Amino acid sequence: MKKLIAANWKMNFTMAEAREFVSHILQDAKNYPDILDKAEFLICAPSVYLSALSKFSKEGVMTIGGQDCSFHGKGAYTGEISAEMLRDVGCTHVIVGHSERREYHGEQNDLIAGKAQSAYKNGIKAIICVGESLKERDAHLHKEVVKRQLLESVPKEATAENTVISYEPVWAIGTGKTPSPKDAGEMHNFIRALITKHYSGGENMRILYGGSMNSENAKELLSTPNVDGGLIGGASLNVDKFFAVAKCA
Ligand code: PEP
């Protein structure tokens, strides 16, 4: 399975910077074609840029995704963006349940499951994020917390074709801290066992790691069993740093 090297730009970049970034990635991928045997890129951009960026999208090279979608199909939901709209502008994926949505917008597992179902209905893959806080890890509750988030946020109809899991320990996001390869491996193995038991095709479902991944730690993290790629925030804001992560794959 190719590693999925996914950027989560969050609320960053101008339109010109966003265009420049994706053109640069395509050029880099042309210059290092071997990289595409091992990795593919996904750019999860602010929604206002998706339409313009999806013109650069190439299956197996670089595709475009949203950072969130509505639980609703359509209607009077001011400011929301539906999964159908994301598909309409060429997105292949959408992130749901990112810890920043869980924390700043109070999103709960059932809402996140509804967003994932909305993505499925529209032929978009849901990247469903789970991960424990530092307090939970220190209290040795990390597996229990991740198990609950996973079983409640990943819908029954999830398959390897419509779902990607992203394990993102909240204490590692934007902090420069990462779990040791042993701890990351333990959690990814735990998630693999859970999804294999509960979801059809769970043995082939991608599990990304997210949380301060960069070109210094990516080699070790990406070679950990059951780490099938990365969801990258900070290091995705510089095209050379982001491409360097992919080179580690
Ligand atoms: C993220 O927010 O998904 C993330 C992984 O951020 P960072 O790489 O900056 O920790």
mmCIF file of C-alpha atoms and ligand atoms in Angstrom:
data_model
loop_
_atom_site.group_PDB
_atom_site.id
_atom_site.type_symbol
_atom_site.label_atom_id
_atom_site.label_comp_id
_atom_site.label_asym_id
_atom_site.label_seq_id
_atom_site.Cartn_x
_atom_site.Cartn_y
_atom_site.Cartn_z
ATOM 1 C CA MET A 1 0.000 0.000 0.000
ATOM 2 C CA LYS A 2 1.362 3.455 -0.903
ATOM 3 C CA LYS A 3 1.827 5.821 2.027
ATOM 4 C CA LEU A 4 -0.670 8.673 2.026
ATOM 5 C CA ILE A 5 1.152 11.937 2.716
ATOM 6 C CA ALA A 6 -1.659 14.302 3.609
ATOM 7 C CA ALA A 7 -1.360 18.025 4.291
ATOM 8 C CA ASN A 8 -3.745 19.719 6.664
ATOM 9 C CA TRP A 9 -3.222 23.386 5.932
ATOM 10 C CA LYS A 10 -5.858 24.449 8.455
ATOM 11 C CA MET A 11 -6.587 28.206 8.086
ATOM 12 C CA ASN A 12 -3.411 29.211 6.268
ATOM 13 C CA PHE A 13 -2.217 30.517 2.877
ATOM 14 C CA THR A 14 -3.491 32.945 0.290
ATOM 15 C CA MET A 15 -4.900 31.653 -2.990
ATOM 16 C CA ALA A 16 -1.634 32.499 -4.758
ATOM 17 C CA GLU A 17 0.414 30.622 -2.129
ATOM 18 C CA ALA A 18 -1.902 27.637 -2.335
ATOM 19 C CA ARG A 19 -1.584 27.429 -6.136
ATOM 20 C CA GLU A 20 2.171 27.838 -5.954
ATOM 21 C CA PHE A 21 2.403 25.007 -3.406
ATOM 22 C CA VAL A 22 0.457 22.447 -5.447
ATOM 23 C CA SER A 23 2.303 23.322 -8.676
ATOM 24 C CA HIS A 24 5.565 22.904 -6.781
ATOM 25 C CA ILE A 25 4.537 19.449 -5.479
ATOM 26 C CA LEU A 26 3.622 18.300 -8.987
ATOM 27 C CA GLN A 27 6.954 19.536 -10.277
ATOM 28 C CA ASP A 28 8.859 17.849 -7.426
ATOM 29 C CA ALA A 29 6.972 14.607 -8.084
ATOM 30 C CA LYS A 30 8.023 14.848 -11.755
ATOM 31 C CA ASN A 31 11.637 15.382 -10.709
ATOM 32 C CA TYR A 32 11.576 12.409 -8.285
ATOM 33 C CA PRO A 33 9.195 9.984 -10.028
ATOM 34 C CA ASP A 34 10.276 7.048 -7.802
ATOM 35 C CA ILE A 35 8.499 8.732 -4.926
ATOM 36 C CA LEU A 36 5.151 7.920 -6.499
ATOM 37 C CA ASP A 37 5.839 4.176 -6.208
ATOM 38 C CA LYS A 38 5.790 4.604 -2.450
ATOM 39 C CA ALA A 39 3.684 7.661 -1.699
ATOM 40 C CA GLU A 40 0.771 9.768 -2.875
ATOM 41 C CA PHE A 41 -0.122 13.284 -1.812
ATOM 42 C CA LEU A 42 -3.359 14.713 -0.516
ATOM 43 C CA ILE A 43 -3.823 18.416 0.141
ATOM 44 C CA CYS A 44 -6.603 19.295 2.587
ATOM 45 C CA ALA A 45 -7.043 22.973 1.904
ATOM 46 C CA PRO A 46 -9.368 25.725 3.134
ATOM 47 C CA SER A 47 -12.700 25.208 1.400
ATOM 48 C CA VAL A 48 -12.591 28.469 -0.572
ATOM 49 C CA TYR A 49 -9.517 27.214 -2.464
ATOM 50 C CA LEU A 50 -10.704 23.681 -3.245
ATOM 51 C CA SER A 51 -12.326 24.390 -6.569
ATOM 52 C CA ALA A 52 -9.226 26.087 -7.975
ATOM 53 C CA LEU A 53 -6.835 23.485 -6.553
ATOM 54 C CA SER A 54 -8.740 20.441 -7.730
ATOM 55 C CA LYS A 55 -7.795 21.390 -11.303
ATOM 56 C CA PHE A 56 -4.272 20.240 -10.362
ATOM 57 C CA SER A 57 -5.513 16.951 -8.905
ATOM 58 C CA LYS A 58 -4.104 13.753 -10.433
ATOM 59 C CA GLU A 59 -5.204 10.336 -9.163
ATOM 60 C CA GLY A 60 -2.248 8.462 -7.638
ATOM 61 C CA VAL A 61 -0.137 11.636 -7.518
ATOM 62 C CA MET A 62 -1.922 14.411 -5.669
ATOM 63 C CA THR A 63 -5.572 14.779 -4.800
ATOM 64 C CA ILE A 64 -7.499 17.444 -2.922
ATOM 65 C CA GLY A 65 -9.610 17.176 0.217
ATOM 66 C CA GLY A 66 -11.719 19.254 2.586
ATOM 67 C CA GLN A 67 -10.955 19.835 6.267
ATOM 68 C CA ASP A 68 -14.537 19.271 7.445
ATOM 69 C CA CYS A 69 -18.049 18.817 6.084
ATOM 70 C CA SER A 70 -21.573 19.199 7.321
ATOM 71 C CA PHE A 71 -23.556 16.377 8.831
ATOM 72 C CA HIS A 72 -26.545 17.680 6.836
ATOM 73 C CA GLY A 73 -27.177 17.050 3.158
ATOM 74 C CA LYS A 74 -28.388 20.554 2.244
ATOM 75 C CA GLY A 75 -30.574 23.394 3.469
ATOM 76 C CA ALA A 76 -30.644 26.270 5.927
ATOM 77 C CA TYR A 77 -27.291 25.747 7.644
ATOM 78 C CA THR A 78 -25.514 29.072 7.234
ATOM 79 C CA GLY A 79 -21.790 28.760 6.749
ATOM 80 C CA GLU A 80 -21.739 24.981 6.386
ATOM 81 C CA ILE A 81 -20.361 23.034 3.442
ATOM 82 C CA SER A 82 -21.848 19.708 2.408
ATOM 83 C CA ALA A 83 -19.998 16.606 1.308
ATOM 84 C CA GLU A 84 -21.874 16.891 -1.995
ATOM 85 C CA MET A 85 -20.341 20.335 -2.527
ATOM 86 C CA LEU A 86 -16.873 18.968 -1.782
ATOM 87 C CA ARG A 87 -17.396 16.225 -4.329
ATOM 88 C CA ASP A 88 -18.757 18.725 -6.798
ATOM 89 C CA VAL A 89 -15.509 20.722 -6.695
ATOM 90 C CA GLY A 90 -13.350 17.612 -7.098
ATOM 91 C CA CYS A 91 -12.436 16.530 -3.565
ATOM 92 C CA THR A 92 -11.593 12.875 -2.960
ATOM 93 C CA HIS A 93 -11.314 13.060 0.849
ATOM 94 C CA VAL A 94 -12.556 15.031 3.822
ATOM 95 C CA ILE A 95 -11.112 15.196 7.332
ATOM 96 C CA VAL A 96 -13.739 14.728 10.053
ATOM 97 C CA GLY A 97 -13.368 14.782 13.833
ATOM 98 C CA HIS A 98 -10.057 16.630 13.912
ATOM 99 C CA SER A 99 -9.180 17.416 17.546
ATOM 100 C CA GLU A 100 -9.477 21.149 16.811
ATOM 101 C CA ARG A 101 -13.113 20.561 15.721
ATOM 102 C CA ARG A 102 -13.716 18.344 18.740
ATOM 103 C CA GLU A 103 -12.178 20.926 21.094
ATOM 104 C CA TYR A 104 -13.188 24.322 19.667
ATOM 105 C CA HIS A 105 -16.540 23.342 18.191
ATOM 106 C CA GLY A 106 -17.605 20.734 20.742
ATOM 107 C CA GLU A 107 -17.974 18.028 18.110
ATOM 108 C CA GLN A 108 -18.958 14.662 19.551
ATOM 109 C CA ASN A 109 -18.502 11.173 18.178
ATOM 110 C CA ASP A 110 -22.079 10.792 16.906
ATOM 111 C CA LEU A 111 -21.881 14.024 14.892
ATOM 112 C CA ILE A 112 -18.534 12.927 13.452
ATOM 113 C CA ALA A 113 -20.021 9.572 12.454
ATOM 114 C CA GLY A 114 -22.839 11.501 10.709
ATOM 115 C CA LYS A 115 -20.298 13.604 8.814
ATOM 116 C CA ALA A 116 -18.475 10.454 7.713
ATOM 117 C CA GLN A 117 -21.779 8.974 6.501
ATOM 118 C CA SER A 118 -22.448 12.140 4.567
ATOM 119 C CA ALA A 119 -19.035 11.745 2.913
ATOM 120 C CA TYR A 120 -19.797 8.088 2.056
ATOM 121 C CA LYS A 121 -23.128 9.026 0.460
ATOM 122 C CA ASN A 122 -21.245 11.362 -1.826
ATOM 123 C CA GLY A 123 -18.398 9.052 -2.753
ATOM 124 C CA ILE A 124 -15.783 10.872 -0.661
ATOM 125 C CA LYS A 125 -13.370 9.131 1.697
ATOM 126 C CA ALA A 126 -13.638 10.206 5.310
ATOM 127 C CA ILE A 127 -10.401 10.695 7.217
ATOM 128 C CA ILE A 128 -11.661 10.112 10.736
ATOM 129 C CA CYS A 129 -9.385 11.475 13.483
ATOM 130 C CA VAL A 130 -9.004 9.993 16.932
ATOM 131 C CA GLY A 131 -6.487 10.630 19.699
ATOM 132 C CA GLU A 132 -6.080 11.058 23.418
ATOM 133 C CA SER A 133 -5.125 14.143 25.438
ATOM 134 C CA LEU A 134 -1.986 14.299 27.560
ATOM 135 C CA LYS A 135 -4.047 13.905 30.720
ATOM 136 C CA GLU A 136 -5.614 10.750 29.321
ATOM 137 C CA ARG A 137 -2.227 9.315 28.292
ATOM 138 C CA ASP A 138 -0.703 10.124 31.666
ATOM 139 C CA ALA A 139 -3.625 8.350 33.318
ATOM 140 C CA HIS A 140 -3.008 5.333 31.015
ATOM 141 C CA LEU A 141 -6.468 5.805 29.520
ATOM 142 C CA HIS A 142 -5.221 6.343 25.953
ATOM 143 C CA LYS A 143 -6.331 2.976 24.564
ATOM 144 C CA GLU A 144 -9.717 3.170 26.207
ATOM 145 C CA VAL A 145 -10.274 6.723 24.897
ATOM 146 C CA VAL A 146 -9.172 5.881 21.357
ATOM 147 C CA LYS A 147 -11.286 2.710 21.318
ATOM 148 C CA ARG A 148 -14.385 4.644 22.321
ATOM 149 C CA GLN A 149 -13.764 7.469 19.835
ATOM 150 C CA LEU A 150 -13.121 4.969 17.099
ATOM 151 C CA LEU A 151 -16.122 2.711 17.654
ATOM 152 C CA GLU A 152 -18.453 5.689 18.079
ATOM 153 C CA SER A 153 -17.105 7.927 15.273
ATOM 154 C CA VAL A 154 -16.453 5.322 12.600
ATOM 155 C CA PRO A 155 -19.790 4.244 11.082
ATOM 156 C CA LYS A 156 -20.675 0.558 10.732
ATOM 157 C CA GLU A 157 -20.519 0.834 6.946
ATOM 158 C CA ALA A 158 -16.869 1.944 6.967
ATOM 159 C CA THR A 159 -14.583 0.014 4.616
ATOM 160 C CA ALA A 160 -11.002 0.342 3.395
ATOM 161 C CA GLU A 161 -12.424 2.087 0.304
ATOM 162 C CA ASN A 162 -14.387 4.808 2.059
ATOM 163 C CA THR A 163 -12.429 5.418 5.274
ATOM 164 C CA VAL A 164 -8.969 6.390 6.496
ATOM 165 C CA ILE A 165 -8.252 6.526 10.224
ATOM 166 C CA SER A 166 -5.871 9.169 11.528
ATOM 167 C CA TYR A 167 -4.368 8.624 14.964
ATOM 168 C CA GLU A 168 -3.479 12.054 16.285
ATOM 169 C CA PRO A 169 -2.513 12.256 19.953
ATOM 170 C CA VAL A 170 -3.757 15.726 20.914
ATOM 171 C CA TRP A 171 -0.587 16.420 22.941
ATOM 172 C CA ALA A 172 1.523 15.913 19.809
ATOM 173 C CA ILE A 173 -0.380 18.326 17.560
ATOM 174 C CA GLY A 174 1.619 21.473 16.903
ATOM 175 C CA THR A 175 3.839 20.880 19.938
ATOM 176 C CA GLY A 176 6.961 19.324 18.410
ATOM 177 C CA LYS A 177 6.400 16.243 20.593
ATOM 178 C CA THR A 178 5.763 12.789 19.136
ATOM 179 C CA PRO A 179 5.165 9.396 20.699
ATOM 180 C CA SER A 180 8.161 7.059 20.708
ATOM 181 C CA PRO A 181 8.112 4.599 17.798
ATOM 182 C CA LYS A 182 7.243 1.910 20.358
ATOM 183 C CA ASP A 183 4.234 3.866 21.689
ATOM 184 C CA ALA A 184 3.099 4.858 18.187
ATOM 185 C CA GLY A 185 3.464 1.252 17.034
ATOM 186 C CA GLU A 186 1.500 -0.029 20.003
ATOM 187 C CA MET A 187 -1.394 2.326 19.303
ATOM 188 C CA HIS A 188 -1.414 1.661 15.557
ATOM 189 C CA ASN A 189 -1.435 -2.100 16.191
ATOM 190 C CA PHE A 190 -4.260 -1.619 18.663
ATOM 191 C CA ILE A 191 -6.266 0.396 16.096
ATOM 192 C CA ARG A 192 -5.561 -2.191 13.395
ATOM 193 C CA ALA A 193 -6.881 -4.984 15.628
ATOM 194 C CA LEU A 194 -10.009 -2.973 16.459
ATOM 195 C CA ILE A 195 -10.883 -2.018 12.898
ATOM 196 C CA THR A 196 -10.159 -5.538 11.656
ATOM 197 C CA LYS A 197 -12.610 -6.885 14.211
ATOM 198 C CA HIS A 198 -15.349 -4.312 13.694
ATOM 199 C CA TYR A 199 -15.263 -3.163 10.048
ATOM 200 C CA SER A 200 -15.345 -4.912 6.735
ATOM 201 C CA GLY A 201 -11.904 -4.730 5.148
ATOM 202 C CA GLY A 202 -10.422 -3.198 8.324
ATOM 203 C CA GLU A 203 -7.187 -5.084 7.703
ATOM 204 C CA ASN A 204 -6.606 -2.910 4.616
ATOM 205 C CA MET A 205 -7.913 0.393 5.939
ATOM 206 C CA ARG A 206 -5.227 3.067 6.006
ATOM 207 C CA ILE A 207 -4.160 4.320 9.426
ATOM 208 C CA LEU A 208 -2.305 7.639 9.324
ATOM 209 C CA TYR A 209 -0.235 9.102 12.104
ATOM 210 C CA GLY A 210 -0.611 12.835 12.831
ATOM 211 C CA GLY A 211 1.104 15.091 15.349
ATOM 212 C CA SER A 212 4.333 17.053 14.724
ATOM 213 C CA MET A 213 5.445 14.770 11.905
ATOM 214 C CA ASN A 214 8.367 16.300 10.027
ATOM 215 C CA SER A 215 11.319 15.256 7.898
ATOM 216 C CA GLU A 216 13.375 14.446 11.023
ATOM 217 C CA ASN A 217 10.965 11.962 12.561
ATOM 218 C CA ALA A 218 9.005 10.766 9.510
ATOM 219 C CA LYS A 219 11.386 7.975 8.541
ATOM 220 C CA GLU A 220 11.006 6.259 11.877
ATOM 221 C CA LEU A 221 7.270 6.882 12.145
ATOM 222 C CA LEU A 222 6.499 5.866 8.563
ATOM 223 C CA SER A 223 8.470 2.630 8.933
ATOM 224 C CA THR A 224 6.480 1.654 12.032
ATOM 225 C CA PRO A 225 4.106 -1.249 11.267
ATOM 226 C CA ASN A 226 0.534 -0.145 10.575
ATOM 227 C CA VAL A 227 1.524 3.492 9.958
ATOM 228 C CA ASP A 228 0.208 3.928 6.422
ATOM 229 C CA GLY A 229 0.977 7.594 6.025
ATOM 230 C CA GLY A 230 0.846 10.899 7.828
ATOM 231 C CA LEU A 231 -1.522 13.784 8.381
ATOM 232 C CA ILE A 232 0.765 16.769 8.534
ATOM 233 C CA GLY A 233 -0.073 20.222 9.860
ATOM 234 C CA GLY A 234 2.854 22.553 10.602
ATOM 235 C CA ALA A 235 5.325 20.862 8.266
ATOM 236 C CA SER A 236 2.805 21.088 5.416
ATOM 237 C CA LEU A 237 3.095 24.871 5.351
ATOM 238 C CA ASN A 238 6.469 24.761 3.679
ATOM 239 C CA VAL A 239 6.562 22.855 0.416
ATOM 240 C CA ASP A 240 10.173 21.676 0.778
ATOM 241 C CA LYS A 241 9.592 20.426 4.314
ATOM 242 C CA PHE A 242 6.412 18.677 3.220
ATOM 243 C CA PHE A 243 8.066 17.024 0.241
ATOM 244 C CA ALA A 244 10.943 15.956 2.515
ATOM 245 C CA VAL A 245 8.421 14.021 4.636
ATOM 246 C CA ALA A 246 7.254 12.180 1.514
ATOM 247 C CA LYS A 247 10.839 11.334 0.641
ATOM 248 C CA CYS A 248 11.041 9.483 3.982
ATOM 249 C CA ALA A 249 8.303 7.160 2.706
HETATM 250 C C1 PEP B 1 -2.845 18.214 12.602
HETATM 251 O O1 PEP B 1 -3.357 19.191 13.141
HETATM 252 O O2 PEP B 1 -3.535 17.409 11.959
HETATM 253 C C2 PEP B 1 -1.413 18.012 12.766
HETATM 254 C C3 PEP B 1 -0.942 16.820 12.635
HETATM 255 O O3 PEP B 1 -0.678 19.150 13.060
HETATM 256 P P1 PEP B 1 0.909 19.222 13.311
HETATM 257 O O4 PEP B 1 1.576 18.413 12.235
HETATM 258 O O5 PEP B 1 1.219 20.671 13.225
HETATM 259 O O6 PEP B 1 1.148 18.645 14.660
#
